[in-house]
Every structure is written in structure tokens, then in C-alpha cells.
Tab-separated table of C-alpha atoms in Angstrom:
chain	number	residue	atom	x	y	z
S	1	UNK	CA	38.572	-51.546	-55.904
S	2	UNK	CA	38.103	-47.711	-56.064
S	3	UNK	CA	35.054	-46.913	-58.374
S	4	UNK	CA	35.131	-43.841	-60.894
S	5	UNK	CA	31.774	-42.569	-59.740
S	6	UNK	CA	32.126	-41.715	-56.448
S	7	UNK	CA	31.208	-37.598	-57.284
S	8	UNK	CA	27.654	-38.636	-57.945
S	9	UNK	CA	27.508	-39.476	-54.345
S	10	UNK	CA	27.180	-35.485	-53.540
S	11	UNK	CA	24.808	-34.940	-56.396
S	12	UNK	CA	21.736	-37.315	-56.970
S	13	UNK	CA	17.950	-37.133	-57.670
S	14	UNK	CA	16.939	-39.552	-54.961
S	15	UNK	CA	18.382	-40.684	-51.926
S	16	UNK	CA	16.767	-43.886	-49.207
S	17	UNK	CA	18.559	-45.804	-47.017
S	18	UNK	CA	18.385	-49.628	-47.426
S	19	UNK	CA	21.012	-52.795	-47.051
S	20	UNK	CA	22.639	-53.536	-50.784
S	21	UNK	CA	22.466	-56.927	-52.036
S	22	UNK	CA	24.310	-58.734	-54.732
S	23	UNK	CA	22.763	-62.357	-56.097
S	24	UNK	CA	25.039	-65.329	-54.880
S	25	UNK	CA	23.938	-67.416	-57.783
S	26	UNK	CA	26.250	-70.446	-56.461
S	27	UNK	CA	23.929	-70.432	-53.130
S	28	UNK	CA	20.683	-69.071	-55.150
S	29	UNK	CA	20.380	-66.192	-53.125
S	30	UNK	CA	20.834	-62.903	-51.893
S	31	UNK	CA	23.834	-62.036	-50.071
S	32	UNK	CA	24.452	-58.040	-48.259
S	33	UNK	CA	27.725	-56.875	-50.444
S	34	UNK	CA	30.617	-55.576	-49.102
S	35	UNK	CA	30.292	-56.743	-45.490
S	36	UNK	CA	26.318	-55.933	-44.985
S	37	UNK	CA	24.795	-53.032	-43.539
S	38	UNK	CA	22.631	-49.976	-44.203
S	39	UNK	CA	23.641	-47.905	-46.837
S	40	UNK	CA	22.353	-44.787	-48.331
S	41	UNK	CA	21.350	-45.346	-52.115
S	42	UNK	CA	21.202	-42.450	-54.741
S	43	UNK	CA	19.798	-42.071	-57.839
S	44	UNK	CA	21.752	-39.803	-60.027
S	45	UNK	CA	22.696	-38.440	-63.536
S	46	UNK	CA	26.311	-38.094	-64.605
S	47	UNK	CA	28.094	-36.809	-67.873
S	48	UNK	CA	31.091	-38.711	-69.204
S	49	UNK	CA	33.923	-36.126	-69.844
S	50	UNK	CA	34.651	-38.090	-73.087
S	51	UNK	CA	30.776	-38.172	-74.212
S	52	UNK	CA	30.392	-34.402	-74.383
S	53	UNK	CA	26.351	-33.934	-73.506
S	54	UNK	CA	25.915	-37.942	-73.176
S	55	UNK	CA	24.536	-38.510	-69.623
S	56	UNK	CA	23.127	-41.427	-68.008
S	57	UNK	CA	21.948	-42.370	-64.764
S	58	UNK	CA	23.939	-44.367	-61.683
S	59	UNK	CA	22.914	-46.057	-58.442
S	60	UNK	CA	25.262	-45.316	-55.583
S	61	UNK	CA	25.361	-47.018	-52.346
S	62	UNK	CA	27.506	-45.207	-49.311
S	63	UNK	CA	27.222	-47.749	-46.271
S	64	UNK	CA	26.870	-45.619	-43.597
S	65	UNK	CA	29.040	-46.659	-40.743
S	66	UNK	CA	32.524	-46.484	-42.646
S	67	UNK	CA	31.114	-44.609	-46.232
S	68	UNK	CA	32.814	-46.981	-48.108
S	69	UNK	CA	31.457	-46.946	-51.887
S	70	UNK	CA	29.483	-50.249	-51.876
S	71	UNK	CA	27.376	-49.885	-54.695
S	72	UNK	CA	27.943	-48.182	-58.453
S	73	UNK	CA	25.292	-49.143	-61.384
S	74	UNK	CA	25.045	-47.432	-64.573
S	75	UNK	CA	21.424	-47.843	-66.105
S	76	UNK	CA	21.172	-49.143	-68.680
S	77	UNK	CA	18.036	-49.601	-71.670
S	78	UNK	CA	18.896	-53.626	-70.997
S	79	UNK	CA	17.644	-53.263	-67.004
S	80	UNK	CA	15.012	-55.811	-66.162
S	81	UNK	CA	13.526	-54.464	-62.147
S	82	UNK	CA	11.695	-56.317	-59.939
S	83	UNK	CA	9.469	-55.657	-56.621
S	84	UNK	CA	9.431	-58.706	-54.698
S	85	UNK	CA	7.649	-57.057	-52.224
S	86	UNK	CA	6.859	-54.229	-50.907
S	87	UNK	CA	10.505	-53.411	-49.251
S	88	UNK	CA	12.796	-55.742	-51.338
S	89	UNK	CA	13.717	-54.902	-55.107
S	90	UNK	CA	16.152	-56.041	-56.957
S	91	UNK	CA	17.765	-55.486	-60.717
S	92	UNK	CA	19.819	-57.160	-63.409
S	93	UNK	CA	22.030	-55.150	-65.729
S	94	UNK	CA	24.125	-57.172	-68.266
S	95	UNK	CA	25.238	-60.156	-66.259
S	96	UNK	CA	25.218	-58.244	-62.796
S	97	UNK	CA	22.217	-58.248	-60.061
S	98	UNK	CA	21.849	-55.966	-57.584
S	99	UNK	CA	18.796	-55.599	-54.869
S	100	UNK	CA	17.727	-53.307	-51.606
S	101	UNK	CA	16.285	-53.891	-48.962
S	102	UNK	CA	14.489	-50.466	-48.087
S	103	UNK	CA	13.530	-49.615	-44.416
S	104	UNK	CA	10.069	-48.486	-45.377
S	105	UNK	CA	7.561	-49.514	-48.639
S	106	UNK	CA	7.170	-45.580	-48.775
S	107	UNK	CA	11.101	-45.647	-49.777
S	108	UNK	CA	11.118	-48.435	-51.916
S	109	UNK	CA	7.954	-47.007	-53.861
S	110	UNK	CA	10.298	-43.507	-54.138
S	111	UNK	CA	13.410	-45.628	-55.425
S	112	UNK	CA	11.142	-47.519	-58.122
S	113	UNK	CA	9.479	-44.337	-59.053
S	114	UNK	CA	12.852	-42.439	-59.374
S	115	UNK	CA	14.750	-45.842	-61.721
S	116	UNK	CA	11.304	-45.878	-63.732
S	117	UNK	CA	12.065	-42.236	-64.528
S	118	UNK	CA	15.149	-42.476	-65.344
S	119	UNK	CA	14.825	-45.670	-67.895
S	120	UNK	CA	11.856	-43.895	-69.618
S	121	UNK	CA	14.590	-40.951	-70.319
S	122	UNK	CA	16.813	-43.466	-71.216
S	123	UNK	CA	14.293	-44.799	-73.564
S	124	UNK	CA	13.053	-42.158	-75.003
S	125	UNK	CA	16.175	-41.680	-77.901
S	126	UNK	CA	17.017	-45.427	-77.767
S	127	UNK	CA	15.015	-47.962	-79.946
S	128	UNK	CA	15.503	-50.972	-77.862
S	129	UNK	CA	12.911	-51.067	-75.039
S	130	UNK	CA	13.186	-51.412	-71.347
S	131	UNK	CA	11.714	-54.440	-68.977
S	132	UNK	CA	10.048	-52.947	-65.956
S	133	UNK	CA	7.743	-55.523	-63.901
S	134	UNK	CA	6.147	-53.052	-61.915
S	135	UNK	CA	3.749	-49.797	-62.800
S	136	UNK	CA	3.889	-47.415	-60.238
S	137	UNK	CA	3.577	-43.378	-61.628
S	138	UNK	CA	6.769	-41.015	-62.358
S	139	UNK	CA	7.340	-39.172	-58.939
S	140	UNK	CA	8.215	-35.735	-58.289
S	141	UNK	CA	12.047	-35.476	-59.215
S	142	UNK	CA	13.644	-32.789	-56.595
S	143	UNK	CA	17.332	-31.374	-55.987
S	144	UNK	CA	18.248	-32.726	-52.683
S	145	UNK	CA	22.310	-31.881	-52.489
S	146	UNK	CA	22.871	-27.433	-51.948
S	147	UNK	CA	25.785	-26.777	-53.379
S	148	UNK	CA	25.923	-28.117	-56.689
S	149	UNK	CA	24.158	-26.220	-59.809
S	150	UNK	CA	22.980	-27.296	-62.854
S	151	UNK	CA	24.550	-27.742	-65.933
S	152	UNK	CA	25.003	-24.378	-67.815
S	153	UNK	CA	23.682	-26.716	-70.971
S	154	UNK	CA	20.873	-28.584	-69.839
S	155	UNK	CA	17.682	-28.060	-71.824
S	156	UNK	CA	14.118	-28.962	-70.295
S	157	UNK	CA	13.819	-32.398	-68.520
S	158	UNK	CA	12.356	-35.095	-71.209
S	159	UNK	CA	9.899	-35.731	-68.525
S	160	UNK	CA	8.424	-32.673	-68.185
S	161	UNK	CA	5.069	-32.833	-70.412
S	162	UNK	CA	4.051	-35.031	-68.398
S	163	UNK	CA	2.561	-32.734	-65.732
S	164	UNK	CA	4.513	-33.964	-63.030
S	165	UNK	CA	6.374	-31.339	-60.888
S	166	UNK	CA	10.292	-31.370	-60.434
S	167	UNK	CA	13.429	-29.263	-59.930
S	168	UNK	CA	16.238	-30.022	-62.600
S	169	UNK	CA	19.024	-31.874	-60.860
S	170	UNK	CA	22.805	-31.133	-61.270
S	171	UNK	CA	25.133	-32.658	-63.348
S	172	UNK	CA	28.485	-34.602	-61.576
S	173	UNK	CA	31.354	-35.169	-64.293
S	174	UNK	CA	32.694	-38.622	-64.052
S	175	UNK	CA	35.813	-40.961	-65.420
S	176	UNK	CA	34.918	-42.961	-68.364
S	177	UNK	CA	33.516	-46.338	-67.022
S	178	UNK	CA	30.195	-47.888	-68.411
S	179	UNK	CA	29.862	-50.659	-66.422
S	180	UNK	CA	28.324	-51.836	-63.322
S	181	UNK	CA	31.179	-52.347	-60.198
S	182	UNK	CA	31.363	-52.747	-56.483
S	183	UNK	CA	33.854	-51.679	-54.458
């Protein structure tokens, strides 16, 4: 299956490398997706062309030895995260679970930093709330792909009374799609 999202994979707020996981609920338990392997997983925001200045936020996984599209989540204000430990998290939007298993705590800690971000903008303009089992501080956000500038009609980050430091990140445009899918 060919995912619409595959832009955000040059343009994304966070990127770690871990091995993608899917939930095998007939086996109760977690299973590498699309044949296994380490993956590079970003964290970044998109615009629908059909949603004018909606945005939201994706998770993109890029296995490394082919960079086949394993991995693409929209976030969503439903998202209930969990840290199992200090280098396995996983994630449940709608009826779809996803988890990563980072190659350091120091990534995983970035990742759950960057996704708590993220929701919190999410939340911000929605009224329903979001689940979040863990309570680690909003990280720095940083630019980490050259090449790409920001959108012309981004105003101020939501995040940024906060005190915390960051560098707007770009904006990819994207096919319609609001779902979670693996390729």
C-alpha cells in the first residue's frame, strides 16, 4: 500500500532510530511491522491541501535498509501513550497500536517529549482531552531537514510561552488521509 504522507519524511521536528512495532492482538503481543528492522521515526506537522491552515502532526517510520514507508500515524486528541520502559513505547490511536523500540532511553525520552508537544498543541483548540501516562517536560523543538522553509503563514508556535527554546519547523503539504496506515 503506498501511503499519502510520505513528504513529511523530508520535513519533521524529531527524528530517532528505533524498530516499529504493531500489536498482534491474536498472539497478545508485539510483532516488528513490515518485515522488522531499524527504522528512522519522525515527528512532523503537515497541512491538508483541502483543510486550508488545518495542520496536524504524523509519525513516519523509513526502515533503513530498503526506505520503504513502514510507519504513517496521524495524532490524534484520542492518543492514549505509554512508556513501558525506558526504551519501549508504544501508542493506540482509534483501533490501531503502534510501539518503538528506541536504541537509547536518551531517544525514547526525545520521541515522548516531541508526541507530548505535539498533543498539547493539539489540545489546546480541542475540548476533548488527551491520555498521556507519562510526565516528562516539553523539549526543545528544532528544524533538523535544510532545505525546506516555513510556511509563509505560520504565526508563533502555541508552545512558545512556555519558555522553552525552539526553531519553527516547516510545513509538508499532504493528500487528504486522516487515518493511521502502514505500508
Amino acid at each position: 500500500m503506498q501511503c499519502v504522507f510520505s513528504l513529511c519524511l523530508r520535513s519533521y521536528m524529531l527524528r530517532v532510530r528505533a524498530v516499529v512495532m504493531t500489536r498482534d492482538d491474536s498472539s497478545g503481543g508485539w510483532v516488528p511491522m513490515g518485515g522488522g528492522g531499524l527504522s528512522h521515526v519522525m515527528i512532523g506537522k503537515v497541512r491538508r491541501p483541502e483543510g486550508g491552515r488545518h495542520r496536524q502532526y504524523l509519525i513516519c517510520g523509513e526502515r533503513l535498509r530498503d526506505q520503504t514507508t513502514i510507519l504513517e500515524c496521524v495524532l490524534k486528541q484520542d492518543l492514549v501513550y505509554n512508556k513501558v520502559n525506558p526504551i519501549f513505547h508504544h501508542w493506540k490511536v482509534g483501533d490501531s497500536k503502534f510501539g518503538l523500540t528506541f536504541q537509547s532511553p536518551a531517544d525514547a525520552a526525545a520521541f515522548e517529549r516531541s508526541v507530548q508537544a505535539a498533543l498539547e498543541e493539539l489540545a489546546d483548540g480541542a475540548a476533548c482531552g488527551v491520555i498521556f501516562t507519562s510526565s516528562s517536560p516539553i523539549a526543545p523543538i528544532t528544524n533538523s531537514c535544510p532545505g525546506f522553509h516555513p510556511d509563509p503563514v505560520s504565526a508563533p508556535h502555541p508552545l512558545s510561552g512556555l519558555g522553552v527554546g525552539f526553531t519553527w519547523f516547516p510545513i509538508c503539504t499532504v493528500s487528504p488521509a486522516d487515518r493511521c496506515c502502514q505500508a
